[in-house]
mmCIF file with all atom_site columns, C-alpha atoms in Angstrom:
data_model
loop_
_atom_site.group_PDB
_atom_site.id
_atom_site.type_symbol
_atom_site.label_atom_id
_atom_site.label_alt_id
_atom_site.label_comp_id
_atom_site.label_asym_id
_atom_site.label_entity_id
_atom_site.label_seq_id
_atom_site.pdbx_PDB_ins_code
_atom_site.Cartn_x
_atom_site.Cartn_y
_atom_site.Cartn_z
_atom_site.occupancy
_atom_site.B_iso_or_equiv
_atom_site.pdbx_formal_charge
_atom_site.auth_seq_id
_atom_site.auth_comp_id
_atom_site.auth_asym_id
_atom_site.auth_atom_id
_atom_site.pdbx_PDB_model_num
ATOM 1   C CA . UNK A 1 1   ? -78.934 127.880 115.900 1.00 48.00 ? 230 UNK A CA 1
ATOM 2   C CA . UNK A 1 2   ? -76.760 126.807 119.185 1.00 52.00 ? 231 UNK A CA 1
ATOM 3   C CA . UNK A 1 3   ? -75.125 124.648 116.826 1.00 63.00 ? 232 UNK A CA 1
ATOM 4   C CA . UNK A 1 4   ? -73.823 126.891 114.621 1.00 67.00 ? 233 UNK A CA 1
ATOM 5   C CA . UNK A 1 5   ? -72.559 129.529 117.074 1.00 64.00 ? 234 UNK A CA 1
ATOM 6   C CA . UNK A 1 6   ? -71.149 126.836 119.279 1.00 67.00 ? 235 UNK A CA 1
ATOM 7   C CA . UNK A 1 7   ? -69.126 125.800 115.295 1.00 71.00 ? 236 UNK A CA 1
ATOM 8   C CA . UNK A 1 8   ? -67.866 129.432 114.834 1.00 74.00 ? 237 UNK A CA 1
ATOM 9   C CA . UNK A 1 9   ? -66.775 129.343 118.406 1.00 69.00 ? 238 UNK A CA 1
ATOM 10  C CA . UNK A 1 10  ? -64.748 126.402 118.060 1.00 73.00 ? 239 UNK A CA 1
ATOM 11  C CA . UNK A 1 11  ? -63.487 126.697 114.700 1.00 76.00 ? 240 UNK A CA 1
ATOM 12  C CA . UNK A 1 12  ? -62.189 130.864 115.813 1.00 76.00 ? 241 UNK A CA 1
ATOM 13  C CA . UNK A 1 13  ? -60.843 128.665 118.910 1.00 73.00 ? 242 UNK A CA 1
ATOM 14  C CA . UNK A 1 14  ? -59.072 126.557 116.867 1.00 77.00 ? 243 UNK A CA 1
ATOM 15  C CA . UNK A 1 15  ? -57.646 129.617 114.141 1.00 79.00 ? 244 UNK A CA 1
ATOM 16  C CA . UNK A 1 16  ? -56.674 131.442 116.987 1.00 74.00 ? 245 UNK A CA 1
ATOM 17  C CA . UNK A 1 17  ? -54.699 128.409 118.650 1.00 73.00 ? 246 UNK A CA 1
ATOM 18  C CA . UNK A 1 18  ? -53.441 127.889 115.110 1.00 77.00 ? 247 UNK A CA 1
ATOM 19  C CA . UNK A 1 19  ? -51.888 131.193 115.067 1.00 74.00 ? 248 UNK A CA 1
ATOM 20  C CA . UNK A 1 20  ? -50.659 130.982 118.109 1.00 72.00 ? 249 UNK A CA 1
ATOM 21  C CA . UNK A 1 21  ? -48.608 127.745 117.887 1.00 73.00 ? 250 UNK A CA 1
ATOM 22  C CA . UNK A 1 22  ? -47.358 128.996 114.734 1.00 73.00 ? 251 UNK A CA 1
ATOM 23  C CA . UNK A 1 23  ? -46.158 132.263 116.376 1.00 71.00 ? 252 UNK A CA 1
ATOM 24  C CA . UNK A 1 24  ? -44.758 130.112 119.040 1.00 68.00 ? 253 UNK A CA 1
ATOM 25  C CA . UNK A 1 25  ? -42.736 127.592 116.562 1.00 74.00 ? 254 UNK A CA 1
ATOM 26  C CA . UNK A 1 26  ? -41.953 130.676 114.366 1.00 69.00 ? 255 UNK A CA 1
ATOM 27  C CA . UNK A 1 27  ? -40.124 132.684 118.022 1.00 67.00 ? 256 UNK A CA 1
ATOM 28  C CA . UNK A 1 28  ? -38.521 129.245 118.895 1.00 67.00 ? 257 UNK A CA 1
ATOM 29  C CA . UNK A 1 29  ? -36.804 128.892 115.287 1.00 70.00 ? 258 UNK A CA 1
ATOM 30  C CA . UNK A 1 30  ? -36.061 132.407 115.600 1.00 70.00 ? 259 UNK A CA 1
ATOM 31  C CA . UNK A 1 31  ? -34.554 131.961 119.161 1.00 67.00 ? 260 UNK A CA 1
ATOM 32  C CA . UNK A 1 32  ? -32.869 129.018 118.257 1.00 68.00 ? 261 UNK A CA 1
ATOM 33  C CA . UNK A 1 33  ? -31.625 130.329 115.018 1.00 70.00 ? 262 UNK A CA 1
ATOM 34  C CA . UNK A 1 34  ? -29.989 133.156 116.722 1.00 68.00 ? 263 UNK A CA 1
ATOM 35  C CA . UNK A 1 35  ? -28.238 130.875 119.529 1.00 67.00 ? 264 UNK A CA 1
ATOM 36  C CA . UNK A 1 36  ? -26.787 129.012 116.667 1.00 68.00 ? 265 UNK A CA 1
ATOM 37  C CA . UNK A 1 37  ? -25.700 131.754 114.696 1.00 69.00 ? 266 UNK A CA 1
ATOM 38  C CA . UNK A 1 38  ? -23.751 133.092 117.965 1.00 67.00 ? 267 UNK A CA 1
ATOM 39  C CA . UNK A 1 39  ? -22.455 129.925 118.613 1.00 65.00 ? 268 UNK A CA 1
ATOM 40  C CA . UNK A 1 40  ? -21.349 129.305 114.863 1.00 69.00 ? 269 UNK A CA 1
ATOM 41  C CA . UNK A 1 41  ? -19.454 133.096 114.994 1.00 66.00 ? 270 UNK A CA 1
ATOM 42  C CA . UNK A 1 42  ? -17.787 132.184 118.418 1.00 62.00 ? 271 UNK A CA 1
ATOM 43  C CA . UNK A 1 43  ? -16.500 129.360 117.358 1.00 63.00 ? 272 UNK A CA 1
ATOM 44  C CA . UNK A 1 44  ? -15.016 130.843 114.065 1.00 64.00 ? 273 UNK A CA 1
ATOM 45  C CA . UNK A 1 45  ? -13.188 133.416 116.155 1.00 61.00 ? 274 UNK A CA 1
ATOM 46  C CA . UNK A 1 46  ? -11.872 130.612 118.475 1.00 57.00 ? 275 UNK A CA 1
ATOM 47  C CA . UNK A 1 47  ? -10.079 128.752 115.851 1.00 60.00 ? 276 UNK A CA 1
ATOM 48  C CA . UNK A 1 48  ? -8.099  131.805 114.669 1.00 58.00 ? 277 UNK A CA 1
ATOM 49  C CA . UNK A 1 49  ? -6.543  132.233 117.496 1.00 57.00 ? 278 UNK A CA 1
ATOM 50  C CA . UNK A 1 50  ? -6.659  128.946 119.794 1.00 59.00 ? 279 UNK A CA 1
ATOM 51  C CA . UNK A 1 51  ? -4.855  125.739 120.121 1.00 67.00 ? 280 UNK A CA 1
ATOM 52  C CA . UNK A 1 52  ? -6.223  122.306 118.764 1.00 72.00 ? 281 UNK A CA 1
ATOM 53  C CA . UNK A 1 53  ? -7.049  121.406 122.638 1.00 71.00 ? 282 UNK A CA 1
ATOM 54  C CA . UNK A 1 54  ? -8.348  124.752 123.607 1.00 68.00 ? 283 UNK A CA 1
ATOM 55  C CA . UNK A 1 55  ? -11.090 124.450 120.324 1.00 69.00 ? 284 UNK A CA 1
ATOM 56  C CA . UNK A 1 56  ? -12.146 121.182 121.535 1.00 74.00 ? 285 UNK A CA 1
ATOM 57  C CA . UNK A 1 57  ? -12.900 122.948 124.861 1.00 73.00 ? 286 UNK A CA 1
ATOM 58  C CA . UNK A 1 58  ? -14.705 125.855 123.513 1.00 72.00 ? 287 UNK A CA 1
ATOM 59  C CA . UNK A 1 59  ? -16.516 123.244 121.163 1.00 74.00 ? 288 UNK A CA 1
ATOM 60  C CA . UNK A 1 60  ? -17.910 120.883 123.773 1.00 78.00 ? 289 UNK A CA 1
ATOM 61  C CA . UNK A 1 61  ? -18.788 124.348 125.780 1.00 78.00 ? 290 UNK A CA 1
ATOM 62  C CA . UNK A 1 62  ? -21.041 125.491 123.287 1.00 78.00 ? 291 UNK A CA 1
ATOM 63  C CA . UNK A 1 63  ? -22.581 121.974 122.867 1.00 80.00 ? 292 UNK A CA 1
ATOM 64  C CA . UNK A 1 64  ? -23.283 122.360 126.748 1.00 82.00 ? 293 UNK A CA 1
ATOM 65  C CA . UNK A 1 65  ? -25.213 125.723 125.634 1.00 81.00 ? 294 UNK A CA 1
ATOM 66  C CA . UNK A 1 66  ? -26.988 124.199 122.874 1.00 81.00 ? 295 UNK A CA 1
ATOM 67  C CA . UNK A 1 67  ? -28.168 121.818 125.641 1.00 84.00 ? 296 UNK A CA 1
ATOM 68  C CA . UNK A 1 68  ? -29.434 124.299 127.889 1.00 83.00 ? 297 UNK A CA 1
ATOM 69  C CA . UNK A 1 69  ? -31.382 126.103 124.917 1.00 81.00 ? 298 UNK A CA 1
ATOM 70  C CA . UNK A 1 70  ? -32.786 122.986 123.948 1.00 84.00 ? 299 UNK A CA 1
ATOM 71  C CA . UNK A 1 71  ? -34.373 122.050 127.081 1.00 85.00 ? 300 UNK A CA 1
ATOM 72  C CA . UNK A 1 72  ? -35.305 125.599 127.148 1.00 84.00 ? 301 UNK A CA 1
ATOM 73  C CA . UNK A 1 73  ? -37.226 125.024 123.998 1.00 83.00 ? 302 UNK A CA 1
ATOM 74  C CA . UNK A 1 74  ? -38.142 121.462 125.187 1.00 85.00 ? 303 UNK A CA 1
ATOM 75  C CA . UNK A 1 75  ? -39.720 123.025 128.585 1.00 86.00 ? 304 UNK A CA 1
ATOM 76  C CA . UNK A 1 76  ? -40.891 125.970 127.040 1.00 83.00 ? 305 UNK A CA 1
ATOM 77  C CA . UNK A 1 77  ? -42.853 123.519 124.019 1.00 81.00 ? 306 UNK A CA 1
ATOM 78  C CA . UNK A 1 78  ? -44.324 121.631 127.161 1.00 85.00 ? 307 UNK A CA 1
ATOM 79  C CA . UNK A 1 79  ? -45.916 124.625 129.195 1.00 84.00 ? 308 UNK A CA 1
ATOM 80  C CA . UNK A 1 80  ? -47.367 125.994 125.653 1.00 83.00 ? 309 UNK A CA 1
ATOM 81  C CA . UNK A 1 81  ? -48.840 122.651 125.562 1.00 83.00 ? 310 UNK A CA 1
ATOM 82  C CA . UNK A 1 82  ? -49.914 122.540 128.943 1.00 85.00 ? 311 UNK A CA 1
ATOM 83  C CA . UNK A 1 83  ? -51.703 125.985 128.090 1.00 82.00 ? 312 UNK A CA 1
ATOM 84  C CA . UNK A 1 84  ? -53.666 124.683 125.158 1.00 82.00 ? 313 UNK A CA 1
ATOM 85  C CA . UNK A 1 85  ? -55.025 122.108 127.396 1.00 84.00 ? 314 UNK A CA 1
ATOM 86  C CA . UNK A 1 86  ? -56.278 124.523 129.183 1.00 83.00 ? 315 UNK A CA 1
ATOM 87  C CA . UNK A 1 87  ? -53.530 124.610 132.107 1.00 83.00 ? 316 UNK A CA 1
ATOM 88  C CA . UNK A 1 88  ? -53.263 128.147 133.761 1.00 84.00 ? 317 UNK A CA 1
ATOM 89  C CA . UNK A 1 89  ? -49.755 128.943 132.757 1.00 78.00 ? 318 UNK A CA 1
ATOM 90  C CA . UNK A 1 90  ? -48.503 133.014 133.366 1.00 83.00 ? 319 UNK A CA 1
ATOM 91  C CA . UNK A 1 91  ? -46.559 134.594 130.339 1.00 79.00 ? 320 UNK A CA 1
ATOM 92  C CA . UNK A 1 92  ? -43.363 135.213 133.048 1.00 83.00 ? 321 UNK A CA 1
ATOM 93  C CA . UNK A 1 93  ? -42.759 131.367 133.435 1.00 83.00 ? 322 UNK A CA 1
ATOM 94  C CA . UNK A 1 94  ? -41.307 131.537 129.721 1.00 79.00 ? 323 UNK A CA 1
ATOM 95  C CA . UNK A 1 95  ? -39.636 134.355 130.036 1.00 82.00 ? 324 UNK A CA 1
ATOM 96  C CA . UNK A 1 96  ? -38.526 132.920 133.227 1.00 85.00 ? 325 UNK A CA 1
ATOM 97  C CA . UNK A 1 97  ? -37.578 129.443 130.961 1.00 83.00 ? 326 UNK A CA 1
ATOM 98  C CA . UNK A 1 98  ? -35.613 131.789 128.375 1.00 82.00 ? 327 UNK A CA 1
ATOM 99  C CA . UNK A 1 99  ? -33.954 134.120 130.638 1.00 82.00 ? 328 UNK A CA 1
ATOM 100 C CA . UNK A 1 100 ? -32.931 130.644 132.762 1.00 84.00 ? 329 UNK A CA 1
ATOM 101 C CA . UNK A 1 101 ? -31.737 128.474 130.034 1.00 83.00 ? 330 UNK A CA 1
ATOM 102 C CA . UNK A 1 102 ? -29.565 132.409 128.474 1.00 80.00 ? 331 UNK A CA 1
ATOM 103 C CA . UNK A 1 103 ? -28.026 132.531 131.704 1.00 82.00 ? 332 UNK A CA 1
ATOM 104 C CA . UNK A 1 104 ? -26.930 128.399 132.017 1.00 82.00 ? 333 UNK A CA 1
ATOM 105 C CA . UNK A 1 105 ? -25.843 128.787 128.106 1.00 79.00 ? 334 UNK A CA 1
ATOM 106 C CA . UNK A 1 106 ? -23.794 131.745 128.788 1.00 78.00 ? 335 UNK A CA 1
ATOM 107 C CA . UNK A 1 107 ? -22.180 130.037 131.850 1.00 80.00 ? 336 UNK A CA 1
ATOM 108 C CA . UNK A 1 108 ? -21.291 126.863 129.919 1.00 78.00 ? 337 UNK A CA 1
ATOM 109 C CA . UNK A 1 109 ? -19.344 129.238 127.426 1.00 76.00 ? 338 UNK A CA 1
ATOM 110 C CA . UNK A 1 110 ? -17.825 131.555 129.520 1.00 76.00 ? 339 UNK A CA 1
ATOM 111 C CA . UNK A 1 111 ? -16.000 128.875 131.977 1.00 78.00 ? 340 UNK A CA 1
ATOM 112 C CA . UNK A 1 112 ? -14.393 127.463 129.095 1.00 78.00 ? 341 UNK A CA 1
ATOM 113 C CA . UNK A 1 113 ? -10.230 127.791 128.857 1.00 77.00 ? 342 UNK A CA 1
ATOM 114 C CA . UNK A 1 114 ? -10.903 128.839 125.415 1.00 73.00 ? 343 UNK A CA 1
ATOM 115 C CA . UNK A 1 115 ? -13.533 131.803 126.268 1.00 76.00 ? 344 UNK A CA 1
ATOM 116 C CA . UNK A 1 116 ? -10.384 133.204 128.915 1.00 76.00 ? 345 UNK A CA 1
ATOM 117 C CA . UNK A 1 117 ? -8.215  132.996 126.029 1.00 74.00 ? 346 UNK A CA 1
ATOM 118 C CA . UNK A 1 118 ? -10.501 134.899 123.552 1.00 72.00 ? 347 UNK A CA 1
ATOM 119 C CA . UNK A 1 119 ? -11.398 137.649 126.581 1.00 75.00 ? 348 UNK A CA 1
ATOM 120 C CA . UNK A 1 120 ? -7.372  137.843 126.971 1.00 76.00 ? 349 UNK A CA 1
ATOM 121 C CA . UNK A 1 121 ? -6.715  138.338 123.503 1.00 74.00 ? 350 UNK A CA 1
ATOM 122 C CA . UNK A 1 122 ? -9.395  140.774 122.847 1.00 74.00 ? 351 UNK A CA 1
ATOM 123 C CA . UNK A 1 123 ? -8.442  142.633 126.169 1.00 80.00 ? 352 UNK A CA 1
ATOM 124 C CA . UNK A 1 124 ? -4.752  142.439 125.367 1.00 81.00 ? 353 UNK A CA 1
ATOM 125 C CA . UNK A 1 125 ? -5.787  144.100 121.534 1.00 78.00 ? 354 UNK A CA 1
ATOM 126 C CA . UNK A 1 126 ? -7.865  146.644 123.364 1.00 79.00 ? 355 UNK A CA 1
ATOM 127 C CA . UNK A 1 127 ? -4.631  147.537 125.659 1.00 86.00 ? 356 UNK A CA 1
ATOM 128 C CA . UNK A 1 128 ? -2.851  147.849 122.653 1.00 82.00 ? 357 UNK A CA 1
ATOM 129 C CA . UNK A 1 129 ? -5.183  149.703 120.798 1.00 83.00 ? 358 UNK A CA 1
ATOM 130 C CA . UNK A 1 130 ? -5.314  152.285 123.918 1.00 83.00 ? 359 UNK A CA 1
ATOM 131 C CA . UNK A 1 131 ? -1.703  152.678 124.294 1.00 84.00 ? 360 UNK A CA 1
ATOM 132 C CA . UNK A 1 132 ? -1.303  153.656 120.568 1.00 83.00 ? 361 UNK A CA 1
ATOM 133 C CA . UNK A 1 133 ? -3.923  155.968 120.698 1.00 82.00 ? 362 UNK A CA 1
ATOM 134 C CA . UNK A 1 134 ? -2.707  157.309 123.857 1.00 79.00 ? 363 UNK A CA 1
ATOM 135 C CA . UNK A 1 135 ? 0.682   157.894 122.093 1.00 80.00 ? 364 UNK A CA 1
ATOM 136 C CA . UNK A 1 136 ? -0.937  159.645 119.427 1.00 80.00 ? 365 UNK A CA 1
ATOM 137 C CA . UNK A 1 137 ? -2.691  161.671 121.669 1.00 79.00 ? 366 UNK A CA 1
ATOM 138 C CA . UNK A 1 138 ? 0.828   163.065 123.349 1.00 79.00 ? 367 UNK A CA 1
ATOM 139 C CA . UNK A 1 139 ? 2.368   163.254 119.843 1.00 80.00 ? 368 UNK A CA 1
ATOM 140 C CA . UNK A 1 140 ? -0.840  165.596 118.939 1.00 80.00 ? 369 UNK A CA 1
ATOM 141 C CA . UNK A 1 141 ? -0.487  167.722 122.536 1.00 77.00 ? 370 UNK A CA 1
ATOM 142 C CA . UNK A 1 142 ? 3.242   167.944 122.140 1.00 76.00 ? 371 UNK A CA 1
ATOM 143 C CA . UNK A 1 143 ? 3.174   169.311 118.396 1.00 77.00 ? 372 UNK A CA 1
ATOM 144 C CA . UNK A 1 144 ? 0.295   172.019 119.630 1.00 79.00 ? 373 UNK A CA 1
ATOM 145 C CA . UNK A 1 145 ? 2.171   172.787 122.938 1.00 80.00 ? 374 UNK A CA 1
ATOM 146 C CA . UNK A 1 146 ? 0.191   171.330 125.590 1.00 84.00 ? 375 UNK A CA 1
ATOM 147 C CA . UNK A 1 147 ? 1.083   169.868 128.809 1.00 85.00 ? 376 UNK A CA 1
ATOM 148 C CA . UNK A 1 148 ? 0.622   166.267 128.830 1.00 83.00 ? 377 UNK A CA 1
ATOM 149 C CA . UNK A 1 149 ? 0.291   163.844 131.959 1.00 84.00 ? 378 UNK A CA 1
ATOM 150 C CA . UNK A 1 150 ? 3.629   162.231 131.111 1.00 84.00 ? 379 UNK A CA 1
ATOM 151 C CA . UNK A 1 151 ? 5.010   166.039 131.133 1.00 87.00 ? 380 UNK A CA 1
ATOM 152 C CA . UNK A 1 152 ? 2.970   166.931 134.285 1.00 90.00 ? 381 UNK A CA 1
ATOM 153 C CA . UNK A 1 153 ? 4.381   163.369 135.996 1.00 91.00 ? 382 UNK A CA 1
ATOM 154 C CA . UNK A 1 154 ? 7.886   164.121 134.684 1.00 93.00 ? 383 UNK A CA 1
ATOM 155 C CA . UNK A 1 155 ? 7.591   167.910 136.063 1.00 94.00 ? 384 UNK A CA 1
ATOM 156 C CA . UNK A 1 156 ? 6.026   166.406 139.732 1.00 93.00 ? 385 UNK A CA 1
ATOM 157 C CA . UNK A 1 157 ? 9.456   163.927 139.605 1.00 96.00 ? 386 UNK A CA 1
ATOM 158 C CA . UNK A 1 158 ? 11.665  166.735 139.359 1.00 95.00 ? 387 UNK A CA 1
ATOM 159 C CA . UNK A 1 159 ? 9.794   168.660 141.991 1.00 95.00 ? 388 UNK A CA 1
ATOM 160 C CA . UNK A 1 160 ? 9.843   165.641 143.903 1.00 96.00 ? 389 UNK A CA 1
ATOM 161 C CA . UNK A 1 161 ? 14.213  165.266 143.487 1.00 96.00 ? 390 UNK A CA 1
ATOM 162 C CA . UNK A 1 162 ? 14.461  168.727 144.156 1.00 96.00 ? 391 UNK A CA 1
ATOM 163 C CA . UNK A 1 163 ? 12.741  168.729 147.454 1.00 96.00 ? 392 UNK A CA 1
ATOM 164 C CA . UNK A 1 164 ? 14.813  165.749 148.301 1.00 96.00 ? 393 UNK A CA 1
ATOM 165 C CA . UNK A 1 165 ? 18.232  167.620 147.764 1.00 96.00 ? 394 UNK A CA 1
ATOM 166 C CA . UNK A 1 166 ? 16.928  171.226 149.575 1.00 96.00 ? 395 UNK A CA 1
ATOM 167 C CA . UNK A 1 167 ? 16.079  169.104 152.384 1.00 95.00 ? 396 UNK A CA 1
ATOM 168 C CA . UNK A 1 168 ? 19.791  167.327 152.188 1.00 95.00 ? 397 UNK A CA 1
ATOM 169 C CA . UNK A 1 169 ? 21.464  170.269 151.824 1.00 95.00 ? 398 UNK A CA 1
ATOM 170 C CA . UNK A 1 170 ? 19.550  172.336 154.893 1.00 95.00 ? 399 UNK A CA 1
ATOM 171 C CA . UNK A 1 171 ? 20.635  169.233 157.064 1.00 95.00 ? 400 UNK A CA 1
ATOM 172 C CA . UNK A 1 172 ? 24.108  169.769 156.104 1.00 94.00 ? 401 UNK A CA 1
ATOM 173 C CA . UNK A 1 173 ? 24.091  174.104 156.551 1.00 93.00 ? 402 UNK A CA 1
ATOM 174 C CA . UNK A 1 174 ? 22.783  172.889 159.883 1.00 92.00 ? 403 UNK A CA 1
ATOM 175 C CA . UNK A 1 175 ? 25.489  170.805 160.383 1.00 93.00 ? 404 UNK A CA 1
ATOM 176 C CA . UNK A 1 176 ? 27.597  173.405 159.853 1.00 91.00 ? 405 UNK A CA 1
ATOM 177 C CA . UNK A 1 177 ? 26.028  175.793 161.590 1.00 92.00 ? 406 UNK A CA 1
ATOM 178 C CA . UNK A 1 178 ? 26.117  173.405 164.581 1.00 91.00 ? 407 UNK A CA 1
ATOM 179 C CA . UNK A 1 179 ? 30.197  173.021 164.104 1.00 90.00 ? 408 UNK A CA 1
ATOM 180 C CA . UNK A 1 180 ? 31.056  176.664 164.472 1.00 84.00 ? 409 UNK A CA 1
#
């Protein structure tokens, strides 16, 4: 009777490490599937808009990331090993492994010449974007009679000259004043 609780035991055991490797492998093809699908979508934005040199760059960037997530995925594969064989490994360490490798990845892009050049582009669109929509805005204001802040700057730089000549023309009554 042992016998046979001692083989439901085991073979549970080994169903539930089953399922738990293949949740394991399923996350890391998830993980990884992600990471390439990022890198894949950088990498088609980069060649719209960057030189033959600068794609090279961005290219052997995001090789250095794929790097990082696969040692990630090699390290992380060796502690879920280490926990079948009974090793006392804490949940954190592969978050710690993941959140590790996302931050090393994300460095490897974002040094890259061709990462500035993307961030410069897209920041230079976005400052575009904003001024046209900030012209709209004072066409829109204007047309319903509203001040804007280019009419309430323009109104503080005539305040502004106006002070400048009372001031110049008190000195010269006082000048006057002084002569007689």
């Amino acid at each position: 009777m042992t016998n046979d609780a001692s083989d439901t035991f085991d073979g549970q055991m080994d169903q539930f490490l089953e399922r738990m490797t293949e949740t394991y492998m399923n996350a890391l093809d998830r993980n990884l599937d992600a990471q390439s699908a990022f890198l894949e979508s950088w990498m088609d934005s980069m060649e719209d808009s960057l030189s033959e040199e600068r794609i090279q760059e961005g290219y052997e960037g995001s090789m250095r990331a794929y790097e990082a997530w696969m040692d990630a995925a090699e390290t992380s594969f060796e502690r879920m090993g280490s926990a079948m064989q009974g090793e006392d490994v804490e949940p954190e360490e592969f978050r710690d492994i993941w959140l590790s490798s996302a931050n090393e990845a994300f460095k490897e892009m974002m040094t890259t010449t061709a990462f500035a050049a993307a961030t410069g582009q897209t920041v230079e669109e976005a400052m575009d974007m904003r001024q046209t929509i900030d012209e709209a805005s004072e066409e829109t204001l204007h047309a319903l009679n509203f001040a804007t802040v280019g009419d309430v700057r323009e109104v503080g730089e005539r305040l502004v000259e106006l002070e400048r000549r009372q001031h110049s023309i008190e000195q010269k009554l006082d000048q006057l004043i002084d002569q007689q």
